[in-house]
Structure formats: C-alpha cells, structure tokens
Coordinates of C-alpha atoms in Angstrom, one line a residue:
X123 CA 0.0 0.0 0.0
X124 CA 1.2 3.5 -0.8
X125 CA 1.5 5.3 2.6
X126 CA 1.2 9.1 2.9
X127 CA 4.4 10.9 2.0
X128 CA 4.5 12.4 5.5
X129 CA 4.6 9.0 7.2
X130 CA 6.1 9.2 10.7
X131 CA 6.3 6.8 13.7
X132 CA 2.6 7.1 14.4
X133 CA 1.6 6.0 10.9
X134 CA 4.2 3.3 10.7
X135 CA 3.9 1.7 14.0
X136 CA 0.2 2.0 14.6
X137 CA -2.0 3.6 17.3
X138 CA -2.0 0.6 19.6
X139 CA 1.8 0.3 19.7
X140 CA 2.3 4.0 20.2
X141 CA -0.3 3.9 23.0
X142 CA 1.9 1.4 24.8
X143 CA 5.0 3.5 24.2
X144 CA 3.2 6.5 25.6
X145 CA 2.1 4.5 28.7
X146 CA 5.7 3.4 29.4
X147 CA 6.8 7.1 29.2
X148 CA 3.8 8.1 31.3
X149 CA 2.6 10.5 28.7
X150 CA -1.0 11.5 28.5
X151 CA -3.0 9.5 25.9
X152 CA -5.9 11.8 25.4
X153 CA -8.4 14.2 27.0
X154 CA -11.3 13.4 29.3
X155 CA -13.9 15.1 27.0
X156 CA -16.9 12.9 26.1
X157 CA -17.3 14.6 22.7
X158 CA -16.1 13.2 19.5
X159 CA -13.3 15.2 17.8
X160 CA -14.3 15.1 14.2
X161 CA -11.5 15.8 11.7
X162 CA -12.6 17.8 8.7
X163 CA -10.5 18.3 5.5
X164 CA -10.3 21.9 4.3
X165 CA -12.4 25.0 5.1
X166 CA -15.7 23.9 3.5
X167 CA -15.8 20.7 5.5
X168 CA -14.7 22.5 8.7
X169 CA -17.6 25.0 8.2
X170 CA -20.0 22.1 8.0
X171 CA -18.5 20.5 11.0
X172 CA -18.9 23.7 13.0
X173 CA -22.6 23.8 12.2
X174 CA -22.9 20.2 13.2
X175 CA -21.1 20.9 16.5
X176 CA -23.6 23.7 17.2
X177 CA -26.6 21.6 16.4
X178 CA -25.2 18.7 18.6
X179 CA -25.3 20.8 21.8
X180 CA -27.6 19.3 24.5
X181 CA -27.7 20.3 28.2
X182 CA -24.9 22.8 27.5
X183 CA -22.7 20.0 26.3
X184 CA -21.6 19.4 22.7
X185 CA -21.3 15.9 21.3
X186 CA -19.1 17.0 18.4
X187 CA -15.9 19.0 18.4
X188 CA -14.1 20.0 15.3
X189 CA -10.5 19.5 14.2
X190 CA -9.3 20.3 10.8
X191 CA -6.4 19.5 8.4
X192 CA -5.4 20.2 4.9
X193 CA -5.4 16.6 3.7
X194 CA -7.0 13.2 4.5
X195 CA -3.5 11.9 5.4
X196 CA -3.0 14.7 8.0
X197 CA -6.4 13.9 9.5
X198 CA -5.4 10.2 9.8
X199 CA -2.3 11.3 11.6
X200 CA -4.3 13.5 14.0
X201 CA -6.5 10.5 14.8
X202 CA -3.5 8.4 15.5
X203 CA -2.0 11.1 17.8
X204 CA -5.4 11.3 19.5
X205 CA -5.7 15.0 18.5
X206 CA -8.9 13.9 16.7
X207 CA -11.2 10.8 17.0
X208 CA -12.9 10.2 13.7
X209 CA -13.4 11.2 10.0
X210 CA -15.3 10.0 6.9
X211 CA -13.1 8.5 4.2
X212 CA -13.5 6.9 0.7
X213 CA -13.3 3.2 0.3
X214 CA -9.8 3.3 -1.0
X215 CA -8.7 5.5 1.9
X216 CA -10.3 2.9 4.4
X217 CA -7.6 0.5 3.2
X218 CA -4.8 3.0 3.9
X219 CA -6.4 3.8 7.2
X220 CA -6.4 0.1 8.1
X221 CA -2.7 -0.1 7.3
X222 CA -2.2 2.8 9.7
X223 CA -4.0 1.0 12.6
X224 CA -7.4 2.6 12.2
X225 CA -10.7 0.7 12.0
X226 CA -14.1 1.4 10.3
X227 CA -16.9 2.4 12.7
X228 CA -19.9 3.0 10.4
X229 CA -20.5 2.9 6.7
X230 CA -22.7 5.1 4.5
X231 CA -26.0 3.7 3.4
X232 CA -27.3 5.1 0.1
X233 CA -30.8 3.6 0.5
X234 CA -32.7 5.3 3.3
X235 CA -35.1 2.3 3.6
X236 CA -32.2 0.0 4.5
X237 CA -30.9 2.3 7.3
X238 CA -33.2 0.7 10.0
X239 CA -33.6 -2.7 8.3
X240 CA -32.1 -5.7 10.1
X241 CA -29.9 -8.0 8.1
X242 CA -29.5 -5.4 5.3
X243 CA -26.7 -6.2 2.8
X244 CA -23.4 -4.4 2.9
X245 CA -23.7 -0.9 1.6
X246 CA -22.0 -0.1 -1.8
X247 CA -22.2 2.2 -4.7
X248 CA -21.3 2.2 -8.4
X249 CA -18.2 3.8 -9.8
X250 CA -19.2 5.3 -13.1
X251 CA -17.6 7.3 -16.0
X252 CA -19.7 10.3 -17.0
X253 CA -19.4 12.3 -20.3
X254 CA -21.4 15.1 -21.9
X255 CA -24.2 13.9 -24.2
X256 CA -23.4 13.8 -27.9
X257 CA -19.7 14.5 -27.1
X258 CA -18.6 11.5 -29.1
X259 CA -16.6 10.2 -26.2
X260 CA -16.8 6.5 -25.6
X261 CA -14.7 4.2 -23.4
X262 CA -12.8 3.0 -26.5
X263 CA -12.1 6.6 -27.5
X264 CA -10.8 7.8 -24.1
X265 CA -7.1 7.9 -24.9
X266 CA -5.9 11.5 -25.5
X267 CA -8.9 13.0 -23.7
X268 CA -8.9 15.1 -20.5
X269 CA -10.0 13.5 -17.3
X270 CA -11.7 14.7 -14.1
X271 CA -10.9 12.6 -10.9
X272 CA -12.2 12.9 -7.4
X273 CA -8.6 12.6 -6.1
X274 CA -5.5 10.4 -6.2
X275 CA -6.1 7.1 -4.4
X276 CA -9.8 7.5 -4.3
X277 CA -11.9 4.4 -5.3
X278 CA -14.4 5.6 -7.9
X279 CA -12.3 8.6 -9.0
X280 CA -8.9 6.9 -9.5
X281 CA -8.3 3.3 -8.3
X282 CA -11.2 1.7 -10.3
X283 CA -10.9 3.5 -13.7
X284 CA -7.1 3.5 -13.7
X285 CA -7.0 -0.2 -12.8
X286 CA -9.2 -0.9 -15.8
X287 CA -7.1 1.3 -18.0
X288 CA -3.9 -0.4 -16.8
X289 CA -5.4 -3.8 -17.5
X290 CA -6.0 -2.7 -21.1
X291 CA -2.8 -0.9 -21.7
X292 CA -0.4 -2.6 -19.3
X293 CA 1.1 0.8 -18.7
X294 CA 1.2 2.5 -15.3
X295 CA 2.1 5.9 -16.8
X296 CA -1.4 7.3 -17.2
X297 CA 0.0 10.6 -18.5
X298 CA 0.6 8.6 -21.7
X299 CA -3.1 7.8 -21.8
X300 CA -4.8 11.0 -20.9
X301 CA -3.7 14.3 -22.4
X302 CA -4.2 16.2 -19.1
X303 CA -6.7 16.2 -16.2
X304 CA -7.4 17.2 -12.7
X305 CA -6.6 14.6 -10.0
X306 CA -6.3 16.4 -6.7
X307 CA -3.3 15.1 -4.7
X308 CA -1.2 14.5 -7.8
X309 CA 2.3 16.0 -8.2
X310 CA 1.8 19.7 -8.9
X311 CA 4.0 19.4 -12.0
X312 CA 1.9 16.5 -13.4
X313 CA -0.5 16.8 -16.3
X314 CA -3.1 15.6 -13.8
X315 CA -2.9 19.0 -12.1
X316 CA -3.1 21.0 -15.3
X317 CA -6.9 21.2 -15.5
X318 CA -7.5 21.8 -11.8
X319 CA -9.1 25.1 -10.8
X320 CA -7.7 25.7 -7.3
X321 CA -9.6 28.1 -5.1
X322 CA -10.3 30.5 -7.9
X323 CA -7.7 33.1 -7.0
X324 CA -6.1 34.8 -10.0
X325 CA -2.5 34.7 -8.6
X326 CA -0.7 32.9 -5.9
X327 CA -3.3 30.0 -5.5
X328 CA -1.7 27.4 -3.3
X329 CA -4.9 25.4 -3.3
X330 CA -4.6 24.2 -6.9
X331 CA -4.6 20.4 -7.1
X332 CA -4.6 20.0 -3.3
X333 CA -6.6 17.1 -2.1
X334 CA -9.0 19.2 -0.1
X335 CA -12.2 21.2 -0.6
X336 CA -10.2 24.4 -1.3
X337 CA -9.6 22.8 -4.7
X338 CA -12.9 23.4 -6.5
X339 CA -12.6 20.2 -8.5
X340 CA -11.9 18.0 -5.5
X341 CA -14.2 15.1 -4.5
X342 CA -17.3 13.8 -6.3
X343 CA -19.1 17.1 -6.9
X344 CA -15.8 18.7 -7.8
X345 CA -15.0 16.1 -10.4
X346 CA -18.4 16.5 -12.0
X347 CA -18.0 20.3 -11.9
X348 CA -14.7 19.8 -13.8
X349 CA -16.8 18.1 -16.6
X350 CA -19.6 20.6 -16.4
X351 CA -17.2 23.6 -16.8
X352 CA -15.4 22.0 -19.7
X353 CA -12.1 21.4 -18.0
X354 CA -12.4 17.7 -18.8
X355 CA -14.1 15.2 -21.2
X356 CA -14.9 12.5 -18.7
X357 CA -15.5 12.5 -15.0
X358 CA -15.0 9.4 -12.8
X359 CA -17.5 9.6 -10.0
X360 CA -20.2 7.9 -7.9
X361 CA -23.5 7.0 -9.6
X362 CA -25.6 9.4 -7.5
X363 CA -23.6 12.5 -8.2
X364 CA -25.2 13.7 -11.5
X365 CA -28.6 13.5 -10.0
X366 CA -27.6 15.2 -6.8
X367 CA -26.1 18.1 -8.7
X368 CA -28.7 18.7 -11.4
X369 CA -32.3 20.0 -11.6
X370 CA -31.7 22.7 -9.0
X371 CA -30.8 20.3 -6.2
X372 CA -27.4 21.9 -5.7
X373 CA -27.7 25.7 -5.1
X374 CA -24.1 26.4 -6.1
X375 CA -23.6 28.8 -9.0
X376 CA -21.8 26.2 -11.1
X377 CA -24.7 23.8 -10.9
X378 CA -27.2 26.3 -12.0
X379 CA -28.9 25.1 -15.1
X380 CA -27.3 21.6 -15.0
X381 CA -29.7 19.0 -16.5
X382 CA -29.1 15.3 -15.9
X383 CA -30.3 14.5 -19.4
X384 CA -27.3 16.4 -20.8
X385 CA -24.9 13.7 -19.4
X386 CA -24.4 10.0 -20.2
X387 CA -22.4 7.1 -18.9
X388 CA -19.8 5.1 -20.7
X389 CA -18.2 1.8 -19.8
X390 CA -16.0 -0.9 -21.6
X391 CA -18.0 -2.3 -24.5
X392 CA -21.1 -0.2 -23.8
X393 CA -22.5 3.3 -23.9
X394 CA -23.2 6.0 -24.0
X395 CA -26.3 5.3 -22.0
X396 CA -28.6 7.5 -19.7
X397 CA -27.1 8.3 -16.3
X398 CA -30.0 6.4 -14.7
X399 CA -28.8 3.2 -16.3
X400 CA -25.8 2.9 -14.0
X401 CA -26.7 -0.7 -12.9
X402 CA -26.0 -1.9 -16.5
X403 CA -23.1 0.5 -17.3
X404 CA -20.6 1.0 -14.6
X405 CA -16.9 0.4 -13.9
X406 CA -17.4 -1.4 -10.6
X407 CA -19.6 -1.8 -7.6
X408 CA -17.5 -0.8 -4.6
X409 CA -17.7 -0.6 -0.8
X410 CA -19.3 2.5 0.6
X411 CA -17.5 5.3 2.4
X412 CA -16.9 4.8 6.1
X413 CA -16.1 6.6 9.3
X414 CA -12.7 5.5 10.7
X415 CA -11.4 5.8 14.2
X416 CA -8.9 4.2 16.6
X417 CA -9.9 0.6 17.8
X418 CA -10.3 1.6 21.4
X419 CA -12.6 4.5 20.4
X420 CA -14.9 2.6 18.1
X421 CA -17.8 1.8 20.4
X422 CA -18.0 5.4 21.7
X423 CA -17.8 6.8 18.2
X424 CA -20.6 4.5 17.0
X425 CA -22.8 5.4 20.0
X426 CA -22.5 9.1 19.5
X427 CA -22.9 9.1 15.8
X428 CA -26.0 6.9 16.0
X429 CA -27.5 9.4 18.5
X430 CA -26.7 12.2 16.2
X431 CA -28.3 10.4 13.3
X432 CA -31.6 10.2 15.2
X433 CA -31.5 13.9 15.8

C-alpha cells in the first residue's frame, strides 16, 4: 500500500503500539472530553462540522468538536495522535487507514429504507464514467482526452478507472493515456494537475490540485464540476452525483442550469447510456464510504454518531 508521503512513527507503528509507548513514558494519551473530535479536511468541511457541532449541543454540552487538516492523510495522523477521533473516508482510503491502525466504525447507506432494516446487505455504490451527451466520447475513445478525478487514491475517482485502463494498456504511466486532467493530490507538475481550478484566486493560488475542498474540482461534486465547466471530457464519480447536482438540487452557481439528461455514462464495450442506467453501465460496484477511528474509540464513536443520526 502507498502510505502518505509524510509518514512518521505514528503512521508506521500504529496507534496501539504508540499507546503502549506513551504509557511506558507516562505520557497523557488523550483528553477526558466525552465529545467526538471530528476531523474535517479543508475550510468547507470545517464549516459544515462547525454547524454540526452547534446543532449537537444538548444540556450545554456538545457531542461533536471539530479539528481540521489540509489533507486526509493529515487527519489520519491526527486521529492516531489522539488529536482527533474520527473522520469519513473513501473506500480506497479505508484500506490505507487500516494499514495505519485505524478501523471502520460506520459505513454510509445510500438507500434510506435500509438504514433501519435488520440484516441489510453491505452498503455499496457504483463507480461510473460520465461524459457530456453527444460529445462522441466512448470508453474506446478515451485515450488522449482530458479526465476529471475525485482525487489520487480515491476508489471511484482513481483506483477503479485507472485499474481498468492499466489492465487494457499494461502501462502504469497514465500521463501517456490522458492528455491532461485534474486529479487532486497529484504532483503539482503532473499533467493531472493541469486542469485543476484551485480556489479561484487569480494569482498565488496554493490550493490548486490540493486534495482538499479548497480545490474546486476535488471530490465527487468537484470532479463533476470539472466536466460541467469544460475542464475535462470525462468524470470518474459515484453513480448518484449527477442526479444530486442537477435539476436545481445543488444551489451552487456552477450547478445552476445543469440538467441530468445532458450527461451520459460510458463503460467498456457499452455506452453512451442514460445516467439512470448505472446498474448496467458502470466500472465497478465498490464498498461504501466509512467513518474510521482508533480501535479503542470505536464503540463510543458509534454510539454518539447513531445518537446524532436520530437527531
């Protein structure tokens, strides 16, 4: 597994081992607060967390406190250091988190009817490739096009499509396949940062291609926005994203006027098809996103999050 570039002893040895080391050194291992310290990546997620924290207050006590970091990897490090307790991550990042000693606590469920159902099957979603209608782009004609990704190492946005492309080309240098693109978290000098928008600043934009919400094309909605605004020819996202960001459901300016019927899905040997036909044209069905935490904190994190869900 590719570990974060800022790997240190906490990430390498694991939370359990480091807890033992701290105990031997008689170092404090955490605070006595009963609240969950939720780690948010970037300003936008931190703002949402702050609102969640306010809404979680009961009897003058908050159930959620917010920490923040610039990247998912930095949040993982904070959880291992016990500076934070939990965060939500993509399926591909769950694997990395596990290698760093963290464990899943809860997973997302995309069917509301199954949330309270006993014996419900494991939650999952479809990784899909979206193109503009009548663009002429098919899976077989992807080479040389511009691509929009949720982020480096993300399941639907990177691991799945690039895995399929590698199996077809036997070449790990994807810069030889796509002309350019936006894959937040890529090397800033890479063609996969060329199409990224950053925070929108005219000059001195340090957010460009960062794997955080400061990069406008980061994440699912960001990758779709990359396609909508013409920065790419194909977006690798989750099957629900087009519907969630069209027909006025997303109040953001960029989503104004977006119509789901103006987009289609492509997949190997099939397509373009309607975005609603994801069950028959997708790249893979993959595990849902999950909340990760330290093993010793799992039960408390689950308890508090389930209480918050009821509210």
